[in-house]
PDB file of C-alpha atoms in Angstrom:
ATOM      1  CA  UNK A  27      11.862 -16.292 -11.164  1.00 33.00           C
ATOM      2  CA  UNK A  28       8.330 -17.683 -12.209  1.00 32.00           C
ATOM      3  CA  UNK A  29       5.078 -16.297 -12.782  1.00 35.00           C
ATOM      4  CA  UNK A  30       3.016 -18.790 -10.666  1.00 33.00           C
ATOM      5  CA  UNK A  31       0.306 -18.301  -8.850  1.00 32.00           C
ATOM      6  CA  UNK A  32      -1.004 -22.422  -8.314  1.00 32.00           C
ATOM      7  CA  UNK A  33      -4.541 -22.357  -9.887  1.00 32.00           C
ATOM      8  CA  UNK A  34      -5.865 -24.010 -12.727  1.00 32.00           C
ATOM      9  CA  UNK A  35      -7.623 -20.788 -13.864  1.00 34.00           C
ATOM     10  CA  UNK A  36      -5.178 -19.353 -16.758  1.00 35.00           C
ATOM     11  CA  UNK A  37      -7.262 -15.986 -17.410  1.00 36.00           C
ATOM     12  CA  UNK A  38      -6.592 -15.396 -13.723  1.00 40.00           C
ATOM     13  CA  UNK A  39      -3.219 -15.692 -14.175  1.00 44.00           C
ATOM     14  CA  UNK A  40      -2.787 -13.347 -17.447  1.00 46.00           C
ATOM     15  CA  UNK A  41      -4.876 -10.923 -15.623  1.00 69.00           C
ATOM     16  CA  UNK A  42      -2.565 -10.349 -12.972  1.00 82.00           C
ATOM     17  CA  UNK A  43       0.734 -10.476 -14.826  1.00 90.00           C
ATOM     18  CA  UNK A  44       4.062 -11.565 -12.310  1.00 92.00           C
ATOM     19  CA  UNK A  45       7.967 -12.174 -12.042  1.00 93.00           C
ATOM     20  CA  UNK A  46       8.604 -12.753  -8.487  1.00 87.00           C
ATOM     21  CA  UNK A  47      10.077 -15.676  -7.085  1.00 90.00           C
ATOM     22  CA  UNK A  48       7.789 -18.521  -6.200  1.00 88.00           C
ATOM     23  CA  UNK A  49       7.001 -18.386  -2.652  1.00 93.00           C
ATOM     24  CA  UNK A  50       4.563 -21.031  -2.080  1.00 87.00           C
ATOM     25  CA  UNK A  51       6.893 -24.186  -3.757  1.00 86.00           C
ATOM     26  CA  UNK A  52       4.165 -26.105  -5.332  1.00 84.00           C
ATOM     27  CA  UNK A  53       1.971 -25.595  -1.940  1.00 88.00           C
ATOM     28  CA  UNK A  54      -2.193 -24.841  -2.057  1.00 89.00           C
ATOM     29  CA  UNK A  55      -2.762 -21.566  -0.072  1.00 93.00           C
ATOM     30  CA  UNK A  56      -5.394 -20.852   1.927  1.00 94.00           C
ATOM     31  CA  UNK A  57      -6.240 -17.707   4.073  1.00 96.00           C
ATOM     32  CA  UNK A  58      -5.026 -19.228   7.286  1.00 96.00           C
ATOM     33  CA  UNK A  59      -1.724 -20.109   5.863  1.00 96.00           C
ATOM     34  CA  UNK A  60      -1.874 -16.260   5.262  1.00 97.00           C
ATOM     35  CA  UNK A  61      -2.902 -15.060   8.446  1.00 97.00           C
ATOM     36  CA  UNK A  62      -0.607 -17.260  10.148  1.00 96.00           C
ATOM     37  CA  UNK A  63       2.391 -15.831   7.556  1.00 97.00           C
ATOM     38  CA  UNK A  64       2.206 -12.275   8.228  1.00 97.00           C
ATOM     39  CA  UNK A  65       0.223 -12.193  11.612  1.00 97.00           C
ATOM     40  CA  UNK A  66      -3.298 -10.262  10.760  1.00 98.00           C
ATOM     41  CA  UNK A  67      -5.078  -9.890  13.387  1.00 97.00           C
ATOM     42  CA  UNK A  68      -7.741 -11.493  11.167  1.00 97.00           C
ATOM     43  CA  UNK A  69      -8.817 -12.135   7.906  1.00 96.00           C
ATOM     44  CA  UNK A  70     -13.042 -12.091   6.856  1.00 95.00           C
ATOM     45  CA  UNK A  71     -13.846 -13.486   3.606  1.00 94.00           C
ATOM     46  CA  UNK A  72     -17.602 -12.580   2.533  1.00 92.00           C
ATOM     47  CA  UNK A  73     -20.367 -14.827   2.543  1.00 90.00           C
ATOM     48  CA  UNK A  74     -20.801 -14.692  -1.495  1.00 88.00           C
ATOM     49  CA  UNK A  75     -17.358 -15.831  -2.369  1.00 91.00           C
ATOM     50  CA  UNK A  76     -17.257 -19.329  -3.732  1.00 92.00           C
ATOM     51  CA  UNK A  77     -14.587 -21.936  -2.431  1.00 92.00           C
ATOM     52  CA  UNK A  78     -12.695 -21.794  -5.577  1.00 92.00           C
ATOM     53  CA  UNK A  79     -12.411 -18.121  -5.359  1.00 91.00           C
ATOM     54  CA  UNK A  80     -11.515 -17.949  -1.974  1.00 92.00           C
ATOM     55  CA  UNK A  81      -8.304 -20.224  -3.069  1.00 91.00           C
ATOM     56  CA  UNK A  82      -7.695 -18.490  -6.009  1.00 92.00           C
ATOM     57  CA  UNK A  83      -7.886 -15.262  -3.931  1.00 92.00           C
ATOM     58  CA  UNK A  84      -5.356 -16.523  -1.340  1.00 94.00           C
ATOM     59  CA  UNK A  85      -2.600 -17.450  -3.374  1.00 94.00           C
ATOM     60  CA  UNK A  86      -2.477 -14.120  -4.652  1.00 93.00           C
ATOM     61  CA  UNK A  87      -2.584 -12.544  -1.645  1.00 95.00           C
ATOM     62  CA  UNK A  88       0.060 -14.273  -0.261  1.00 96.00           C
ATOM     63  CA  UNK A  89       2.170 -14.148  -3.707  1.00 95.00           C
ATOM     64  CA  UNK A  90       1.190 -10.291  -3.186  1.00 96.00           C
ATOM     65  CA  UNK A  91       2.023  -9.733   0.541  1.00 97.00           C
ATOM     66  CA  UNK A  92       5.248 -12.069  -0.034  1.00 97.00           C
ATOM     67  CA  UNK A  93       6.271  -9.610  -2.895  1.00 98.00           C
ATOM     68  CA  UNK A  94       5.936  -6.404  -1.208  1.00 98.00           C
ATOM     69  CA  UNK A  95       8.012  -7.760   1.526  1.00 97.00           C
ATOM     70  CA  UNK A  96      10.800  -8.166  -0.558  1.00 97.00           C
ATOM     71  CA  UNK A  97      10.446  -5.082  -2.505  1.00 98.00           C
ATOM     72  CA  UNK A  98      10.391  -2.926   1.191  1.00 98.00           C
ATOM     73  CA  UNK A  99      12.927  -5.113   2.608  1.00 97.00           C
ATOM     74  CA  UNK A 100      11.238  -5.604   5.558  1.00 97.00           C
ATOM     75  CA  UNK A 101      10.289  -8.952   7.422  1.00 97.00           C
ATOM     76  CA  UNK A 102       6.269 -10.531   7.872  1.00 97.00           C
ATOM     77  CA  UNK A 103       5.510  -8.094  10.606  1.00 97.00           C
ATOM     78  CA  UNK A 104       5.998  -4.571   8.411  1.00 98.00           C
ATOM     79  CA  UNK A 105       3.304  -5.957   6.207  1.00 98.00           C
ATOM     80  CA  UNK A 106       0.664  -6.786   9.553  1.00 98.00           C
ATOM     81  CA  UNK A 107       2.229  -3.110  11.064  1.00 97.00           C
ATOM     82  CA  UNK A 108       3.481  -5.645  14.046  1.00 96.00           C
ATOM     83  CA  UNK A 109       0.069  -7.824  14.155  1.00 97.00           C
ATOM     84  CA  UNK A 110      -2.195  -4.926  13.864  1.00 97.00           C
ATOM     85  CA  UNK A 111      -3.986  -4.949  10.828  1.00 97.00           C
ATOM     86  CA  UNK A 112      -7.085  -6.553   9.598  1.00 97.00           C
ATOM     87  CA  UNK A 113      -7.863  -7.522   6.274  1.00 96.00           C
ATOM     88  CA  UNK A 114     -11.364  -8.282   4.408  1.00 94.00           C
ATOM     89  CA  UNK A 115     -12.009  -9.844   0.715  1.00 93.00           C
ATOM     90  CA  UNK A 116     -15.602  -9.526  -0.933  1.00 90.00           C
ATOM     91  CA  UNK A 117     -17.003  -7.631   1.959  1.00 83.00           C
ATOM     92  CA  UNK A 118     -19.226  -4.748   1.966  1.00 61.00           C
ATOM     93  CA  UNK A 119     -17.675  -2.579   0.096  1.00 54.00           C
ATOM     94  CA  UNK A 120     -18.833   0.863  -1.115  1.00 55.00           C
ATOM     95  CA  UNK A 121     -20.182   1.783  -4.566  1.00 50.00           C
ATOM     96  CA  UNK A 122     -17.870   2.604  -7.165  1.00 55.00           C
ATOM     97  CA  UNK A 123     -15.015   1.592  -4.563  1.00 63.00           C
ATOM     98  CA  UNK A 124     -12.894  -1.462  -5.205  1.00 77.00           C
ATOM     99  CA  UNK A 125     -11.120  -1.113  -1.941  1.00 87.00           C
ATOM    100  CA  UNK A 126     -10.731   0.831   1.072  1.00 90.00           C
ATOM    101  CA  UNK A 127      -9.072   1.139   4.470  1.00 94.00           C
ATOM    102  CA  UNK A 128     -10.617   1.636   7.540  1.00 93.00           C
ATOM    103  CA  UNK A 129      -8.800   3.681  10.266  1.00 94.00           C
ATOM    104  CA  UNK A 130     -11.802   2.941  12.865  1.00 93.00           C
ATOM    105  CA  UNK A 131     -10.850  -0.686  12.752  1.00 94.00           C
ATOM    106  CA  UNK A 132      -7.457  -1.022  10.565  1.00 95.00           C
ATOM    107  CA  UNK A 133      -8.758  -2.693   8.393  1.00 95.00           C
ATOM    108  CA  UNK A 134      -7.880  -3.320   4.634  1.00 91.00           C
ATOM    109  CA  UNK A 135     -10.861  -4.562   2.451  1.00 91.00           C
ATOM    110  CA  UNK A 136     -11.124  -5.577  -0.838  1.00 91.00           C
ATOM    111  CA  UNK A 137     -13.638  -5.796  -3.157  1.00 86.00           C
ATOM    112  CA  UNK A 138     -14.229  -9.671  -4.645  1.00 81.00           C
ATOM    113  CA  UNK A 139     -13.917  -8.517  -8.826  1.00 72.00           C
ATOM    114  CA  UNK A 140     -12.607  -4.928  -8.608  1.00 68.00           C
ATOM    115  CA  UNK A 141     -10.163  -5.235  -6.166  1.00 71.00           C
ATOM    116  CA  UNK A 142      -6.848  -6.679  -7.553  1.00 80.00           C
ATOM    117  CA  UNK A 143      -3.966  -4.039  -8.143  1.00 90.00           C
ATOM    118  CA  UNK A 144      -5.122  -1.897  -5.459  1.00 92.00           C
ATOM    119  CA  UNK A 145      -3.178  -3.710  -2.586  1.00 95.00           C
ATOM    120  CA  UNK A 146      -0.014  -1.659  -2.635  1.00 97.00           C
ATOM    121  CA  UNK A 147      -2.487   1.833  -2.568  1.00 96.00           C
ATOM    122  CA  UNK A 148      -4.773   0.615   0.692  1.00 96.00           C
ATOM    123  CA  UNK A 149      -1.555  -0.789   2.567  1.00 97.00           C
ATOM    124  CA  UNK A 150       0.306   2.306   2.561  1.00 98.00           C
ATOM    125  CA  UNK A 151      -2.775   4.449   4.076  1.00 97.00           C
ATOM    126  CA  UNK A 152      -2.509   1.347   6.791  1.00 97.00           C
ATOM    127  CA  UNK A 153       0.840   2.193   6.954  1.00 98.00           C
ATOM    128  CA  UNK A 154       0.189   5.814   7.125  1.00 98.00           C
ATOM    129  CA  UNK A 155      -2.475   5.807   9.689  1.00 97.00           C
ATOM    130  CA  UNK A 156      -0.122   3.520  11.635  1.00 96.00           C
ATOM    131  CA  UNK A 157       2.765   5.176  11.900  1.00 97.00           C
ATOM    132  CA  UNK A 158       1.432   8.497  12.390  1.00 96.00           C
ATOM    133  CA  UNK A 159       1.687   7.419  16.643  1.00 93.00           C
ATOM    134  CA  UNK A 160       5.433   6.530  16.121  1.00 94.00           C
ATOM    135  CA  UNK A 161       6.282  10.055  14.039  1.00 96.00           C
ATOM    136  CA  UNK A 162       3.694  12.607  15.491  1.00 94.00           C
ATOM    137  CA  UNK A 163       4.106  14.176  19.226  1.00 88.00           C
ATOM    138  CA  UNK A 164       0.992  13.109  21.289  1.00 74.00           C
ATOM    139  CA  UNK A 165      -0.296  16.424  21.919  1.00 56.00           C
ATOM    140  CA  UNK A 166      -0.235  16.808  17.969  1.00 56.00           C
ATOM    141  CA  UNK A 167      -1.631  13.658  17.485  1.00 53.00           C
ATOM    142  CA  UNK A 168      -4.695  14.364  20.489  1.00 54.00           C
ATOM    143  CA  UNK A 169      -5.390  17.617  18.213  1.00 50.00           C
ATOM    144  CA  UNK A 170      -5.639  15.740  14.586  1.00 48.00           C
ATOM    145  CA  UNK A 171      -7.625  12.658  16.178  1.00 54.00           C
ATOM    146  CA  UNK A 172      -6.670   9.117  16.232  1.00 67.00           C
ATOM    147  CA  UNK A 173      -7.707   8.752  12.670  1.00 77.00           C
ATOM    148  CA  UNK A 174      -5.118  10.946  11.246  1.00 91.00           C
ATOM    149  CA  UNK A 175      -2.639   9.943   8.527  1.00 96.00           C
ATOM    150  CA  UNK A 176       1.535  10.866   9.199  1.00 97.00           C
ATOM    151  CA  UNK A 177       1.872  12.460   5.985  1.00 97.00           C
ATOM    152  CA  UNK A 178      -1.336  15.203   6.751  1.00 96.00           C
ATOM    153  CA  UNK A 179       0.196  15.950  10.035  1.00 95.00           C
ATOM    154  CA  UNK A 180       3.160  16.401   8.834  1.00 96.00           C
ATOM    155  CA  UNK A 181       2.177  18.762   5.798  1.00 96.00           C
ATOM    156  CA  UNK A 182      -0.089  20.610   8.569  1.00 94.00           C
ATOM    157  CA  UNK A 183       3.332  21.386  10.294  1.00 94.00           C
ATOM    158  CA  UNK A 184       2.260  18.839  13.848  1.00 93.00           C
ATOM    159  CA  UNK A 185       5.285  18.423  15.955  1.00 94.00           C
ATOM    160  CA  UNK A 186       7.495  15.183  15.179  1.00 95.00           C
ATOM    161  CA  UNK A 187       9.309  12.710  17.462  1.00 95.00           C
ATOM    162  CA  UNK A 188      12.643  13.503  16.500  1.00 96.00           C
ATOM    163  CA  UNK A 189      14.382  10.168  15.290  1.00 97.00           C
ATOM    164  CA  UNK A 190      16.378   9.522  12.138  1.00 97.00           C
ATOM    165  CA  UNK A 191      14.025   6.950  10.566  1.00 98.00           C
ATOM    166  CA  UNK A 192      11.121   9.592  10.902  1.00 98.00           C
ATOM    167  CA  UNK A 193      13.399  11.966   9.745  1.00 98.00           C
ATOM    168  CA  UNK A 194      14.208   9.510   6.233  1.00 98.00           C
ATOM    169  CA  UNK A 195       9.977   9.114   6.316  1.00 98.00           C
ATOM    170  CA  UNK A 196       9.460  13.397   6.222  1.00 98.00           C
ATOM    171  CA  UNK A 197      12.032  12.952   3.323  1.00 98.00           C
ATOM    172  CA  UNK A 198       9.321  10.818   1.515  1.00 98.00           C
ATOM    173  CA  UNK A 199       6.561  13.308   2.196  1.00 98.00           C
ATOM    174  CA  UNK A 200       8.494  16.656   1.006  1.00 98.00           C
ATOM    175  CA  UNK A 201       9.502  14.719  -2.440  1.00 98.00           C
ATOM    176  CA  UNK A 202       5.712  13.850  -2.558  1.00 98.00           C
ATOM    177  CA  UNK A 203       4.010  16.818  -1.546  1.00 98.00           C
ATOM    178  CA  UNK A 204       6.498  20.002  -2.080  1.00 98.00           C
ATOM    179  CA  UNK A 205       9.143  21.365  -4.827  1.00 95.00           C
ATOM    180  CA  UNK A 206      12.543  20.965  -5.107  1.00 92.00           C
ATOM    181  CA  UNK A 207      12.709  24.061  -2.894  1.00 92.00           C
ATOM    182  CA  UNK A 208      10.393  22.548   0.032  1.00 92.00           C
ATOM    183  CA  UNK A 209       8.786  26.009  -0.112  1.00 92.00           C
ATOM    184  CA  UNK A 210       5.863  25.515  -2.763  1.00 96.00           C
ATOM    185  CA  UNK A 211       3.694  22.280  -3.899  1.00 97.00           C
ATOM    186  CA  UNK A 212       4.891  19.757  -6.044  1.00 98.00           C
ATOM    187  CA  UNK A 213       3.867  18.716  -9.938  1.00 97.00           C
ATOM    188  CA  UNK A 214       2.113  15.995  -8.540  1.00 98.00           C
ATOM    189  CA  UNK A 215       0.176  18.074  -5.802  1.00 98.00           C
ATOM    190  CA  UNK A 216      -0.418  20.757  -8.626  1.00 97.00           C
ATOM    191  CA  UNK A 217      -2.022  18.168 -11.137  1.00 97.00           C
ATOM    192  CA  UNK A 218      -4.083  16.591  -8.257  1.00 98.00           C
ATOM    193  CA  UNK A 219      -5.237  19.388  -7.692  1.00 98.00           C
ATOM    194  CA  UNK A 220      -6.604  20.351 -11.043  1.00 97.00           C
ATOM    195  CA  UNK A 221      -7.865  16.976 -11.085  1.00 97.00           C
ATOM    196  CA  UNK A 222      -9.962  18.019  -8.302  1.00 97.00           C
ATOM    197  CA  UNK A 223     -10.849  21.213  -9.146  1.00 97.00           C
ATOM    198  CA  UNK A 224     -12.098  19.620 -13.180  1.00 95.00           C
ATOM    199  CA  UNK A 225     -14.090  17.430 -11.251  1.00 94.00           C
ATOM    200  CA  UNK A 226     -15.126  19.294  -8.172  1.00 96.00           C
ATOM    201  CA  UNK A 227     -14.255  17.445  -5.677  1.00 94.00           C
ATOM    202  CA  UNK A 228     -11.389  17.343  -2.348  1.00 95.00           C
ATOM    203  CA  UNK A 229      -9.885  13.794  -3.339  1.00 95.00           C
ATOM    204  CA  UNK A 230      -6.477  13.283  -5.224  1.00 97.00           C
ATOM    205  CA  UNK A 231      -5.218  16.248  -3.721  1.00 97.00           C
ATOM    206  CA  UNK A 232      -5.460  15.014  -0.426  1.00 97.00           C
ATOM    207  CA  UNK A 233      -1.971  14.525   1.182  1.00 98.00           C
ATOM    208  CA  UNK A 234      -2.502  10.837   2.484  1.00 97.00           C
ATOM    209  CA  UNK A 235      -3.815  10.101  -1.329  1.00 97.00           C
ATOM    210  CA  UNK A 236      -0.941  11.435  -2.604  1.00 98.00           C
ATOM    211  CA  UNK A 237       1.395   9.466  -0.605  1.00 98.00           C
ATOM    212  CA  UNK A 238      -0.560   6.476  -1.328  1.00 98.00           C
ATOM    213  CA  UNK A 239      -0.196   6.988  -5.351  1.00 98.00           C
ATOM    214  CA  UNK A 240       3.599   7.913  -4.543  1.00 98.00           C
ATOM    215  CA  UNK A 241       4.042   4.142  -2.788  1.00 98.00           C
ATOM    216  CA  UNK A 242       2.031   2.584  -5.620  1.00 98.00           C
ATOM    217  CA  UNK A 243       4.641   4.329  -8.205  1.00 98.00           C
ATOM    218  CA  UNK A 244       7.414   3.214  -6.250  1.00 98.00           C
ATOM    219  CA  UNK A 245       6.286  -0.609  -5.917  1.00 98.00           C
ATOM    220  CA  UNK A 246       5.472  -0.465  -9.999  1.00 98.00           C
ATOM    221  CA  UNK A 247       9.068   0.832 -10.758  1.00 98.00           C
ATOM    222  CA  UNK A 248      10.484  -2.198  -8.669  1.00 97.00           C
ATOM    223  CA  UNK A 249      12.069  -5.141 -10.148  1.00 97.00           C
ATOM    224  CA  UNK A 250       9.698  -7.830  -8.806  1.00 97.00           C
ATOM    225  CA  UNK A 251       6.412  -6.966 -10.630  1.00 96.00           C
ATOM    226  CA  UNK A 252       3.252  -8.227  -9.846  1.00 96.00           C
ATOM    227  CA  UNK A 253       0.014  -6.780 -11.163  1.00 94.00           C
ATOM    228  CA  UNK A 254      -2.526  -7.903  -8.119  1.00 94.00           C
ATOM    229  CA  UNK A 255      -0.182  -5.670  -5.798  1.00 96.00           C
ATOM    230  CA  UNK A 256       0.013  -2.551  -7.840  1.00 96.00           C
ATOM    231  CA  UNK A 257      -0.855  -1.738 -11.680  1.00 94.00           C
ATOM    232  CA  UNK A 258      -1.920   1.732 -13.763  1.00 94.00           C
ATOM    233  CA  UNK A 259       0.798   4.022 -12.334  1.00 96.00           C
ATOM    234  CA  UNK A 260       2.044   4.492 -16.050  1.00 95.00           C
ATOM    235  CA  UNK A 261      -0.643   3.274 -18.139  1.00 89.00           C
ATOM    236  CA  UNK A 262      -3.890   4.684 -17.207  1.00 93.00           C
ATOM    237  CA  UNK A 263      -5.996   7.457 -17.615  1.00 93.00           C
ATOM    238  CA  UNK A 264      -5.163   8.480 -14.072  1.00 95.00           C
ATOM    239  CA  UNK A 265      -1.448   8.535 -15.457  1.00 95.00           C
ATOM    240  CA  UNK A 266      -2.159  10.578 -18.338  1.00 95.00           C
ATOM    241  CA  UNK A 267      -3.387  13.058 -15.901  1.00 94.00           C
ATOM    242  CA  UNK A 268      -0.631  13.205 -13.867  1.00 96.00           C
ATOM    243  CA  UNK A 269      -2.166  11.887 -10.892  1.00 97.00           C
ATOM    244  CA  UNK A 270       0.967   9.680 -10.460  1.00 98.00           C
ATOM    245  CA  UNK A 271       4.630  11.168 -10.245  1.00 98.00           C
ATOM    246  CA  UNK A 272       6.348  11.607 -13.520  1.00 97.00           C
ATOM    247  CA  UNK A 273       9.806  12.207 -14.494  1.00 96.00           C
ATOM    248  CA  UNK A 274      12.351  13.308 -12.183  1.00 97.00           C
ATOM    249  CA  UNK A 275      10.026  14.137  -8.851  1.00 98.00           C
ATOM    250  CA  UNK A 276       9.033   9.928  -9.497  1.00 98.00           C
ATOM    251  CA  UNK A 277      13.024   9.436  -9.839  1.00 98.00           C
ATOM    252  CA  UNK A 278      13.412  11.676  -5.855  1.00 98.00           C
ATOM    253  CA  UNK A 279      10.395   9.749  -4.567  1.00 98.00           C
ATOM    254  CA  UNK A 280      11.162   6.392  -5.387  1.00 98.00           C
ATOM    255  CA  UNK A 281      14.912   6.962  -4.078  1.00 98.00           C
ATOM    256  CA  UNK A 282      13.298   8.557  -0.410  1.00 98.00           C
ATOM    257  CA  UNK A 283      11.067   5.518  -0.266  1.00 98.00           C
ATOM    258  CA  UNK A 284      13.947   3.483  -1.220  1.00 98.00           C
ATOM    259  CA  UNK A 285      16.124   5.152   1.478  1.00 98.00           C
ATOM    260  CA  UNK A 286      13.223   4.883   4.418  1.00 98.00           C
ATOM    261  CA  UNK A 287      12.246   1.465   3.746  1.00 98.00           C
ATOM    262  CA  UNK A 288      15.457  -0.162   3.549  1.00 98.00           C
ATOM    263  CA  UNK A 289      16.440   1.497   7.017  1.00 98.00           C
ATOM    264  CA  UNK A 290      12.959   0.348   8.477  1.00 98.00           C
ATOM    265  CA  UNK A 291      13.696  -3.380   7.570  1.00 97.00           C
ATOM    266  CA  UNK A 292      16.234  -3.467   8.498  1.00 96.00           C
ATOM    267  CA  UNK A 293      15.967  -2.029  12.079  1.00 96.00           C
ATOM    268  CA  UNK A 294      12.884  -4.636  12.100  1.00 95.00           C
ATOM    269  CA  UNK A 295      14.645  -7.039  10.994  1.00 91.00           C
ATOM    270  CA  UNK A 296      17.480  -6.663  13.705  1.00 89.00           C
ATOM    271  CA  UNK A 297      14.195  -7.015  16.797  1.00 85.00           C
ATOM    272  CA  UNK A 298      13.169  -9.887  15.282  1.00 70.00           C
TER     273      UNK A 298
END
C-alpha cells in the first residue's frame, strides 16, 4: 500500500493522511477521468478554483471515491447510486458549512478549503435519500415527500418493501438509533440529543444525521484509511461529546454496516 496522492504539494499530502492502494499508477487525474470512473451524472467545479487546485482536488477525489469502494465492497456504480448523483467542488456553499447534500437535485457539494474529510458523511445522506424509494412502500414514501431519508421513515414506523437486503439495512438503523432492546433510544441518540438540547437546536439528533455519523465511524474503523474521505470520529470535540458511537453500540454498528454492504456489492456486483 502507498500513501500517494500524485501532486507536488507535500502539505496537501500530510493533511490528508492515507494507506490505500494506489489507484491511479503514476497517472494525472482530472475530473473527467472521475466522472467517467464512477458515472456522475456531472461534476461542477466553481469558477474561483485555480487549475492547480482543481488537479490537486481530483486526485483525491478519485483516491477517495476509489477507497470507499473497496471499503463497501461494492463496484463504481454504488458510489454514483447507479449514475444518479451529482457532485460540486468550491461551489456556493453555505456559511459555516463545509459541505452539504442536496436532495432537490442529488447533489453532493463541497466546499473548496473546508471540505476534505467530510466525503464519507454527505455520501451516505445520498445514499440515504436514495435508497429510501427501494426500502419504503410508495404510499409511505407519497406521505414523507420525495425528499425523505430511509432511516427517518423507517424510525417513523413507514411501511417497508419486504426484501432481505432492506431487511440487513433496518439492522443498521436499530443499532444506530435504538438500544439493545429495540424498545428505547440508543447512547448515541441520547448524547445527540443533549447535544441539541445544550445548544438549542434540532440537528445531531436527527435520524438521517445520525446514520450519517454512524457510516463515517464505520469507514474510520476500516483498514484502508484515508483522511479526505472521513476523519474526527475519535479525535474531535464532536467525539468527546459522544456525537459518534462509542464502545460496544460502534462495535454492533460497524458489524450491521459490515453485514449490509457486503451483501449490496455483491448483489451489484453480480448485475454488472
Amino acid at each position: 500500500m502507498s500513501n500517494n496522492y500524485h501532486t507536488d504539494n507535500s502539505e496537501t499530502q500530510s493533511r490528508y493522511y492515507r494507506n490505500g492502494p494506489d489507484h491511479t499508477h503514476g497517472e494525472i487525474i482530472d475530473f473527467v477521468q472521475v466522472r467517467r470512473r464512477f458515472d456522475f451524472t456531472s461534476i461542477e467545479i466553481g469558477r474561483w478554483v485555480t487549475r492547480i487546485e482543481r488537479e490537486r482536488a481530483a486526485g483525491l477525489f478519485f483516491d477517495a471515491l476509489c477507497d470507499l469502494m473497496l471499503i463497501l465492497q461494492g463496484p463504481e456504480s454504488l458510489i454514483s447510486l447507479r449514475g444518479s448523483l451529482s457532485l460540486q467542488y468550491g461551489i456556493g456553499g453555505r456559511l459555516g458549512v463545509s459541505a452539504h447534500y442536496n436532495p432537490a437535485t442529488r447533489t453532493f457539494a463541497l466546499a473548496k478549503n473546508a471540505g476534505p474529510g467530510s466525503i464519507a458523511h454527505e455520501w451516505f445522506h445520498a445514499f440515504d435519500h436514495y435508497i429510501a424509494a427501494k426500502s419504503i412502500v410508495g404510499n409511505s414514501m407519497t406521505q414523507a415527500g420525495t425528499r425523505t431519508f430511509a432511516s427517518r421513515a423507517w424510525l417513523n414506523n413507514a411501511a417497508t418493501v419486504a426484501h432481505p437486503l432492506n431487511d440487513l439495512l433496518f439492522d443498521c438503523f436499530k443499532a444506530i438509533l435504538l438500544d439493545e432492546s429495540g424498545k428505547e433510544p440508543s447512547p448515541l441518540f441520547m448524547a445527540s440529543a443533549a447535544a441539541d438540547s445544550q445548544l438549542n437546536t434540532l440537528y445531531y439528533s436527527q435520524p438521517e444525521e445520525l446514520c450519517a455519523r454512524a457510516f463515517e465511524a464505520f469507514v474510520q474503523d476500516a483498514i484502508i484509511k484515508n483522511g479526505f474521505l472521513v476523519k474526527g470520529t475519535k479525535a474531535s470535540k464532536e467525539a468527546e461529546l459522544g456525537l459518534y458511537p462509542q464502545g460496544e453500540q460502534r462495535l454492533q454498528i460497524n458489524a450491521a454496516f459490515r453485514r449490509y454492504f457486503r451483501t449490496l456489492g455483491a448483489a451489484l456486483h453480480q448485475q454488472n
